[in-house]
CSV table of C-alpha atoms in Angstrom, one decimal:
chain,number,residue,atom,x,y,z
A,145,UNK,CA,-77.1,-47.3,-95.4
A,146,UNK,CA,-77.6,-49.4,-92.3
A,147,UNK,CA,-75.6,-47.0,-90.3
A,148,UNK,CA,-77.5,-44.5,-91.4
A,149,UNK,CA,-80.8,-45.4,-90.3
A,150,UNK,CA,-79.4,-46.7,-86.9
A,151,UNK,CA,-78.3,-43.1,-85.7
A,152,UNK,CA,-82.3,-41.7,-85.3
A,153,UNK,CA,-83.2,-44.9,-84.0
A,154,UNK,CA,-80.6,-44.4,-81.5
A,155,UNK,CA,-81.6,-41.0,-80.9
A,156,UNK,CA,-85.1,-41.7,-80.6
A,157,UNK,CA,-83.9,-44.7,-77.6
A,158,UNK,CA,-82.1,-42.0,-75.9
A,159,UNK,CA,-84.5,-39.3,-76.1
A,160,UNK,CA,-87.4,-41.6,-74.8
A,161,UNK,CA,-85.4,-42.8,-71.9
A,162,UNK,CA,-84.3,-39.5,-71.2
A,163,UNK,CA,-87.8,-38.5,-71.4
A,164,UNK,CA,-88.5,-41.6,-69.0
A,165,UNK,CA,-86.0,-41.7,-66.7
A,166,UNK,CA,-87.5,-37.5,-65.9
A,167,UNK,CA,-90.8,-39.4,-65.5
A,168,UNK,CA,-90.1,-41.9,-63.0
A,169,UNK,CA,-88.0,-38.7,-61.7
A,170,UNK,CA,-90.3,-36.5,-61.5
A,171,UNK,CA,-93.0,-38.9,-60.0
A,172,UNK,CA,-90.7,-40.0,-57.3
A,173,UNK,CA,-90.4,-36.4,-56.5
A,174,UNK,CA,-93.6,-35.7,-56.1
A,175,UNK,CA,-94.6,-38.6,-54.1
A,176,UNK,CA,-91.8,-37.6,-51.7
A,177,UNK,CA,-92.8,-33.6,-51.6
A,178,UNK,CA,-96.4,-35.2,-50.8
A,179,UNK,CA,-95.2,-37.0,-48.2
A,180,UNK,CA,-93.1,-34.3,-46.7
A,181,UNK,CA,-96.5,-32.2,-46.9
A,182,UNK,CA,-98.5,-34.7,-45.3
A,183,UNK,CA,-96.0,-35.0,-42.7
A,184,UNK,CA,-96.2,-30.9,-42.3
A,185,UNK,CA,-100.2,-31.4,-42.0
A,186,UNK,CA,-100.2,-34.3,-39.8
A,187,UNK,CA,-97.5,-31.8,-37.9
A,188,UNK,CA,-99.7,-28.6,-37.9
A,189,UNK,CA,-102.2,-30.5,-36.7
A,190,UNK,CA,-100.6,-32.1,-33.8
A,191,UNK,CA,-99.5,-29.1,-33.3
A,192,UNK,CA,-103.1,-27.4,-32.7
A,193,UNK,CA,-104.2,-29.8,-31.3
A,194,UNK,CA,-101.9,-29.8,-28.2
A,195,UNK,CA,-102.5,-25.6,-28.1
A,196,UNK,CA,-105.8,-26.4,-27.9
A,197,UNK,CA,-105.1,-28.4,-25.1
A,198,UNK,CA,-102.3,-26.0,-23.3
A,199,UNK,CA,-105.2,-23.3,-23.7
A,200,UNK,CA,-107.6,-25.9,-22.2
A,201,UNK,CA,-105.5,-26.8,-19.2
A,202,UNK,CA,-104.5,-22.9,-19.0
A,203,UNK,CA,-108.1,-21.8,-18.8
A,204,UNK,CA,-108.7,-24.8,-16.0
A,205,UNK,CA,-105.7,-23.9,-14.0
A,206,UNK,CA,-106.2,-20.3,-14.1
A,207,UNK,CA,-110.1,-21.3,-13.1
A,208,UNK,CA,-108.2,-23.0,-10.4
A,209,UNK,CA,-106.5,-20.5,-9.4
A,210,UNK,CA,-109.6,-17.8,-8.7
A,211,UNK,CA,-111.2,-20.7,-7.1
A,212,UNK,CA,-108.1,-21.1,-4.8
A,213,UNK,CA,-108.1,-17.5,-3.8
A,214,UNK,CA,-111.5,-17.4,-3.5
A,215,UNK,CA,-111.7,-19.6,-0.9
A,216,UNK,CA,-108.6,-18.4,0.7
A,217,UNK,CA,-110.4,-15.2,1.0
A,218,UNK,CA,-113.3,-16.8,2.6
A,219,UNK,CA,-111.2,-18.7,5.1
A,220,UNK,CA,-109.3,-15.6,6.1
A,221,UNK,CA,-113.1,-13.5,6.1
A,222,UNK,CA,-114.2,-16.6,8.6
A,223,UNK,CA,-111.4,-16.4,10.7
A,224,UNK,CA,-112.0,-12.6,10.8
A,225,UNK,CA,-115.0,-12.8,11.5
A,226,UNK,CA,-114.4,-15.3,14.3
A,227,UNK,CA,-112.0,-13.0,15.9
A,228,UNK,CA,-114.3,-10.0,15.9
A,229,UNK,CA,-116.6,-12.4,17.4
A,230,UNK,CA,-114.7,-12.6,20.4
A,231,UNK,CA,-113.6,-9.2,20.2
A,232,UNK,CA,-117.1,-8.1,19.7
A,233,UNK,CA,-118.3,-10.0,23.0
A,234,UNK,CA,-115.5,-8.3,25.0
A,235,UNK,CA,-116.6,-4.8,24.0
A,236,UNK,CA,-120.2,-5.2,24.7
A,237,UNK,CA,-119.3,-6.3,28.5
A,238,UNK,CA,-117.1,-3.2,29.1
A,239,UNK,CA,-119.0,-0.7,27.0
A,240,UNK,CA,-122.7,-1.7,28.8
A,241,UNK,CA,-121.7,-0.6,32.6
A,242,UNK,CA,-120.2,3.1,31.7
A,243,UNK,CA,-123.7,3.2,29.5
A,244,UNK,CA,-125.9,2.3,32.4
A,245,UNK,CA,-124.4,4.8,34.4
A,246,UNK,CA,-124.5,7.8,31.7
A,247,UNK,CA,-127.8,7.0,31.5
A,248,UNK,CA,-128.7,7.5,35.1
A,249,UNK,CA,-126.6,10.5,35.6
A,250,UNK,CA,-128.5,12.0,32.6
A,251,UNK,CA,-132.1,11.0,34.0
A,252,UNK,CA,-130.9,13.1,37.7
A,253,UNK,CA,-129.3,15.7,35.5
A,254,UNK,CA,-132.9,16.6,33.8
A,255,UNK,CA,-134.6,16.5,37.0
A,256,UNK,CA,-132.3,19.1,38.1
A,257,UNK,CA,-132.6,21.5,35.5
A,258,UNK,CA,-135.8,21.3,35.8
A,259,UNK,CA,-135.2,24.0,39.1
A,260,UNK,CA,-132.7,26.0,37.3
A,261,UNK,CA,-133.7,29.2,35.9
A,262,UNK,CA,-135.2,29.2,32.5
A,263,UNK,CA,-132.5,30.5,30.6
A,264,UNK,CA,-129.8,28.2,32.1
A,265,UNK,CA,-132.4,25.1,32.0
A,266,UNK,CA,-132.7,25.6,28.6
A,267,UNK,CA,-129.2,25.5,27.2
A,268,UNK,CA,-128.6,22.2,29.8
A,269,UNK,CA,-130.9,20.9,28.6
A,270,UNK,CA,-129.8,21.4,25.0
A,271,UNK,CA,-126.5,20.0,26.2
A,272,UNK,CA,-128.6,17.2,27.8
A,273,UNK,CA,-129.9,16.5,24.9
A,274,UNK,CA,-126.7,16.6,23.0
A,275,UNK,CA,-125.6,14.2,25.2
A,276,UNK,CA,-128.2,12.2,25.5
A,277,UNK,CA,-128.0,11.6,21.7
A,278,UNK,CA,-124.6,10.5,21.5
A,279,UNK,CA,-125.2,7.7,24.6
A,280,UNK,CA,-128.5,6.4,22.0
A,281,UNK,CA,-125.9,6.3,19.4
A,282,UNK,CA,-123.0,4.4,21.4
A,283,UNK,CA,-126.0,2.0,22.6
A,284,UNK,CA,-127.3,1.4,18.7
A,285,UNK,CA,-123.4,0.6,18.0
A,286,UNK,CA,-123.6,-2.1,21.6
A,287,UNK,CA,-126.9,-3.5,19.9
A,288,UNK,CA,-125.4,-4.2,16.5
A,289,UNK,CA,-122.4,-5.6,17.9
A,290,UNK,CA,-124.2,-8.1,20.2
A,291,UNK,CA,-126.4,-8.9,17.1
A,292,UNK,CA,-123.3,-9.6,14.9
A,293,UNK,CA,-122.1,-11.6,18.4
A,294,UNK,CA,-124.9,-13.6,18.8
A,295,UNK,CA,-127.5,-13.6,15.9
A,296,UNK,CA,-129.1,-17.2,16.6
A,297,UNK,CA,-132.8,-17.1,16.0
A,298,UNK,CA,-135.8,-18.5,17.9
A,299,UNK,CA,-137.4,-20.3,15.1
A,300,UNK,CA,-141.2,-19.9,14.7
A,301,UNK,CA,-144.1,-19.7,12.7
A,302,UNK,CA,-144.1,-16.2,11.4
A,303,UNK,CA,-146.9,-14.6,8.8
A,304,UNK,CA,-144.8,-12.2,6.9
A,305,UNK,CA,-147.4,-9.2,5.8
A,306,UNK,CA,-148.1,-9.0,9.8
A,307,UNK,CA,-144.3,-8.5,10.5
A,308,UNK,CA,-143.4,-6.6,8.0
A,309,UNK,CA,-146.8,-4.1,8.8
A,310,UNK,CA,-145.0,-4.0,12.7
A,311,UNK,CA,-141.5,-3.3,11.2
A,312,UNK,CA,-143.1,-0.6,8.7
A,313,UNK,CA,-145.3,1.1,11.5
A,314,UNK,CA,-141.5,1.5,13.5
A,315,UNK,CA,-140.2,3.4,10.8
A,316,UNK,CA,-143.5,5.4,9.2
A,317,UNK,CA,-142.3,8.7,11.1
A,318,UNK,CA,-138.7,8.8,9.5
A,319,UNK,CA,-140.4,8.3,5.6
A,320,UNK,CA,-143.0,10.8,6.0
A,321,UNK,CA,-140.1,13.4,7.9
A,322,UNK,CA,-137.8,12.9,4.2
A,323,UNK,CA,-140.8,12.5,1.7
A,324,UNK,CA,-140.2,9.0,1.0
A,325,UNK,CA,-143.2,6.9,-0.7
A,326,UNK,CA,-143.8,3.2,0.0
A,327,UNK,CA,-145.6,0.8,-2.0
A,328,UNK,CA,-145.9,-2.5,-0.2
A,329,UNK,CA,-147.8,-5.5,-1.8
A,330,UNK,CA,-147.7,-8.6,0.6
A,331,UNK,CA,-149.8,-11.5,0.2
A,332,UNK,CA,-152.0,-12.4,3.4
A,333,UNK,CA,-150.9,-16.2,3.1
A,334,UNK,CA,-147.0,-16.1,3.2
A,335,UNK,CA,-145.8,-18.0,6.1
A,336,UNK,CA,-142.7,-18.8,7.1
A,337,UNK,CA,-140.3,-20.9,9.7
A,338,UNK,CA,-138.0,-17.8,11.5
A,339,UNK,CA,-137.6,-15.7,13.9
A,340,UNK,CA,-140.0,-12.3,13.7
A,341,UNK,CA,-137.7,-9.9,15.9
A,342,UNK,CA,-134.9,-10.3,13.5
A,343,UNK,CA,-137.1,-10.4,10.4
A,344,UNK,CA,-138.7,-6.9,11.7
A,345,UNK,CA,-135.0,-5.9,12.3
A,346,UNK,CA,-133.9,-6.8,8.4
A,347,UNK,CA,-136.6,-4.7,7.3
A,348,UNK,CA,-135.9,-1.8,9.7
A,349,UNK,CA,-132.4,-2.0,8.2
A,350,UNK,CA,-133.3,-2.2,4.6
A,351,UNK,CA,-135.5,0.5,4.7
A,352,UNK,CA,-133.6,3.0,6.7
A,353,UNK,CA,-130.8,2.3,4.0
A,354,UNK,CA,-133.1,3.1,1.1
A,355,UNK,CA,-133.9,6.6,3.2
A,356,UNK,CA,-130.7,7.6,3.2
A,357,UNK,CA,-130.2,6.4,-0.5
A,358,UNK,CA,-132.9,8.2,-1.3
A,359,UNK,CA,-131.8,11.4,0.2
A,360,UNK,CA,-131.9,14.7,-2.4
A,361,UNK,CA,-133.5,12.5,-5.2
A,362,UNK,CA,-136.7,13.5,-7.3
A,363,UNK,CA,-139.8,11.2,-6.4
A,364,UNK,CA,-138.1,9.0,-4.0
A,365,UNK,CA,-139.7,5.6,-3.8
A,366,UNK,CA,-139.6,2.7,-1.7
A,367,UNK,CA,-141.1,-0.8,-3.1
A,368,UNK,CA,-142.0,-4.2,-0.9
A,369,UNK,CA,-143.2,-7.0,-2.9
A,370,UNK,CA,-144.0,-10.1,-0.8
A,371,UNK,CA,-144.2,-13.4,-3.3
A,372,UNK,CA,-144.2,-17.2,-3.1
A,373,UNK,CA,-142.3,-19.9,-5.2
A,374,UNK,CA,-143.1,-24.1,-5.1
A,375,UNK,CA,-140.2,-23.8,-2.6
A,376,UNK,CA,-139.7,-20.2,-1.1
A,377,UNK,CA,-141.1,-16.8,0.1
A,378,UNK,CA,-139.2,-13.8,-1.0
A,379,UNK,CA,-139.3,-10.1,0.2
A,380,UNK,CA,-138.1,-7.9,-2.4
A,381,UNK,CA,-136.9,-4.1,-1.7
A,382,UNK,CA,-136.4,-1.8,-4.1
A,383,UNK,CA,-135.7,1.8,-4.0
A,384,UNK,CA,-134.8,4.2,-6.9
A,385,UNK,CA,-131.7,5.8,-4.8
A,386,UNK,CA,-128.2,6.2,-5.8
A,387,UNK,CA,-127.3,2.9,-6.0
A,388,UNK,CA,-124.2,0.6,-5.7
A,389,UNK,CA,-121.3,0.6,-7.2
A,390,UNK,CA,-120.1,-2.5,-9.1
A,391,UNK,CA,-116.9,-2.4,-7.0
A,392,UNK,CA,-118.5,-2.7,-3.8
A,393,UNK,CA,-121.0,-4.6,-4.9
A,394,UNK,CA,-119.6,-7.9,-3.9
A,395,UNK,CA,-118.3,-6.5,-0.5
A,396,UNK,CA,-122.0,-4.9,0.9
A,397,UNK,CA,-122.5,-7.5,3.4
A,398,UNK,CA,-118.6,-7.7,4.9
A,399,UNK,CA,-118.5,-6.8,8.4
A,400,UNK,CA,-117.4,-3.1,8.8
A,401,UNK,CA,-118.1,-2.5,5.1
A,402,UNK,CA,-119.2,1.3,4.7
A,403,UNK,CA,-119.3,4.0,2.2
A,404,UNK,CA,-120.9,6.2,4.5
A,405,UNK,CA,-118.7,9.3,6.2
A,406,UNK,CA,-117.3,8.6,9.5
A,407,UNK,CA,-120.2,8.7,12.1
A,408,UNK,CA,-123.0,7.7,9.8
A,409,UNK,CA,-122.8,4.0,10.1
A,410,UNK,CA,-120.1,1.1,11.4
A,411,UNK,CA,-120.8,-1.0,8.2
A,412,UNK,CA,-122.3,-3.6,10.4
A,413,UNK,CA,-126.0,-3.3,9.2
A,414,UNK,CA,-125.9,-5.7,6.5
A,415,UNK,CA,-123.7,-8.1,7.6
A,416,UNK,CA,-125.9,-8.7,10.6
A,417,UNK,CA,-128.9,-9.2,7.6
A,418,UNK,CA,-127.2,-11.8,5.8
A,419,UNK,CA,-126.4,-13.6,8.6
A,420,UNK,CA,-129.9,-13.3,10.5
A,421,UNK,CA,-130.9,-14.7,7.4
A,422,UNK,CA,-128.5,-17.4,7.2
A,423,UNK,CA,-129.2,-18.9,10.5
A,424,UNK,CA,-133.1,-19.1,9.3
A,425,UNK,CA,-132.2,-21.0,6.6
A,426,UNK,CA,-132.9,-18.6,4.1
A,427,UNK,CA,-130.5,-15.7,2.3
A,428,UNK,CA,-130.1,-12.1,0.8
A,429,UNK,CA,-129.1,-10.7,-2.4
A,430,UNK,CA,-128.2,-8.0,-3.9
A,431,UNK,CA,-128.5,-6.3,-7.6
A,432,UNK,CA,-127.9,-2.3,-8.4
A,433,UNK,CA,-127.2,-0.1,-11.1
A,434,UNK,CA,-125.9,3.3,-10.1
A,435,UNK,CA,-128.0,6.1,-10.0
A,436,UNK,CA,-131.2,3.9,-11.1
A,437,UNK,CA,-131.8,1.2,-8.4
A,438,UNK,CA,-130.9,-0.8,-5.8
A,439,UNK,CA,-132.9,-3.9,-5.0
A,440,UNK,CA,-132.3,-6.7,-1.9
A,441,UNK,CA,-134.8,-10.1,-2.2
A,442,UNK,CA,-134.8,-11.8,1.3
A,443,UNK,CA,-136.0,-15.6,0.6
A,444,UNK,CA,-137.2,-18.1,3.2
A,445,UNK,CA,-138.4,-21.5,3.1
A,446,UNK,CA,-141.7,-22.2,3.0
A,447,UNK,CA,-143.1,-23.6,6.7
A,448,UNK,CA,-143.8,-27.1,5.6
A,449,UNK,CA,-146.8,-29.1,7.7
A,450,UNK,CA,-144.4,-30.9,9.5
A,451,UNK,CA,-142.9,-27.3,11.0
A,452,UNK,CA,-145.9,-26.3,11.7
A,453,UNK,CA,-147.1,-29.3,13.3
């Protein structure tokens, strides 16, 4: 009888530590799969953490980089630059002499047809005239060389609607010839530390690129806004011609920069803007979209009492 009841009891030992002994089991398992996941988060996490930081130090050094080539380019543009300085300086000197003389052959050469018969002084002095042309082009090119050479400016006191109404009144006859309109709204009391000549220049420029922007469009258009800041004056152009590429965008004010066909322009307009500018103290900008607009803002400082003094 004794052994009898001692066998379930026996069982029911075994089967509880059985069922025990899977407990603690079971429990020590999942502690250690929690800590194995833990580990795997604490891992992934590590893990982002440092791509974040590769992606960081990726976007920094790749920032690096375009600032490295950037200037780069800029050094290698100045030292261009520096070199067609020189260069520019040598042609002037050897160009200027062989112009003279053109010019005073041509002068004689007029006064001689002037004795011919009609028919033959006529078609001289179409070739004359021909001629003639081509030297006033070769001289424009000598100019804007010597002003890409040597663009230092007499600083002065200069009222900008008076200089822009003398650089306006130089190239009138050329709008009215291509139908161009001009609406020009300059303040009486802008006044600025500069030099006029090259101011009237920059405008002359400006404008006779709007003209030929504006050539073949409907209703072409021509807009001067003159305006003051606490700190600044700026001139604004704006024309509704064919605009600027994006591309080029960035390079309109390079020297010997042109999208113009061969004979229309050096590329050397521009270039002799920004830095006539530049050595006033002030600058130039640009902003396009093709086919809609093309707008430049010249900005100066303002002639403090001190300049003026």
């Amino acid at each position: 009888s004794v052994d009898h009841v001692s066998v379930p009891t026996q069982v029911y030992f075994n089967n509880t530590t059985f069922i025990l002994l899977n407990c603690v089991i079971l429990f020590a398992s999942s502690i250690h799969h929690h800590g194995i996941r833990r580990r795997e988060f604490l891992t992934r996490c590590m893990v982002e953490d440092q791509r974040e930081e590769l992606r960081t130090r990726n976007h920094e050094l790749t920032q690096a980089m375009k600032m490295l080539r950037e200037t780069e380019a800029q050094l290698i543009q100045s030292e261009k630059i520096a070199s067609l300085d020189r260069l520019s300086a040598g042609i002037i000197h050897e160009i200027n002499n062989p112009l003279n003389f053109a010019k005073s052959a041509l002068f004689v050469l007029r006064k001689k047809a002037r004795h011919l018969h009609a028919d033959e002084s006529e078609a001289l002095t179409r070739i004359i005239q021909d001629v003639g042309e081509g030297i006033d082009r070769v001289a424009s090119i000598v100019s804007d060389l010597r002003s890409f050479s040597h663009p230092d400016p007499h600083l002065a006191r200069v009222e900008v609607g008076a200089t822009l109404r003398k650089a306006i009144r130089m190239v009138r006859q050329d709008m009215e010839e291509k139908g161009v309109g001009l609406d020009a709204v300059i303040p009486g009391d802008l006044v600025i530390r500069g030099d006029e000549n090259h101011l009237i220049q920059i405008v002359i420029n400006l404008v006779q690129n709007s003209i030929a922007a504006l050539k073949d469009r409907q209703d072409p258009q021509i807009q001067i806004q003159g305006r003051k800041t606490d700190s600044r004056v700026e001139i604004v152009f704006r024309d509704n011609g064919t605009g600027i590429n994006p591309e080029h965008l960035h390079r309109v004010f390079y020297p010997f920069f042109t999208t113009k066909d061969v004979g229309e322009g050096m590329g050397l307009g521009l270039n002799i803007c920004y830095r006539m500018m530049r050595q006033m103290g002030g600058g130039i900008e640009v902003e396009s979209e093709p086919s809609v607009f093309t707008r430049f803002t010249l900005w100066l400082p303002l002639e403090s009492a001190d300049q003026s003094a």
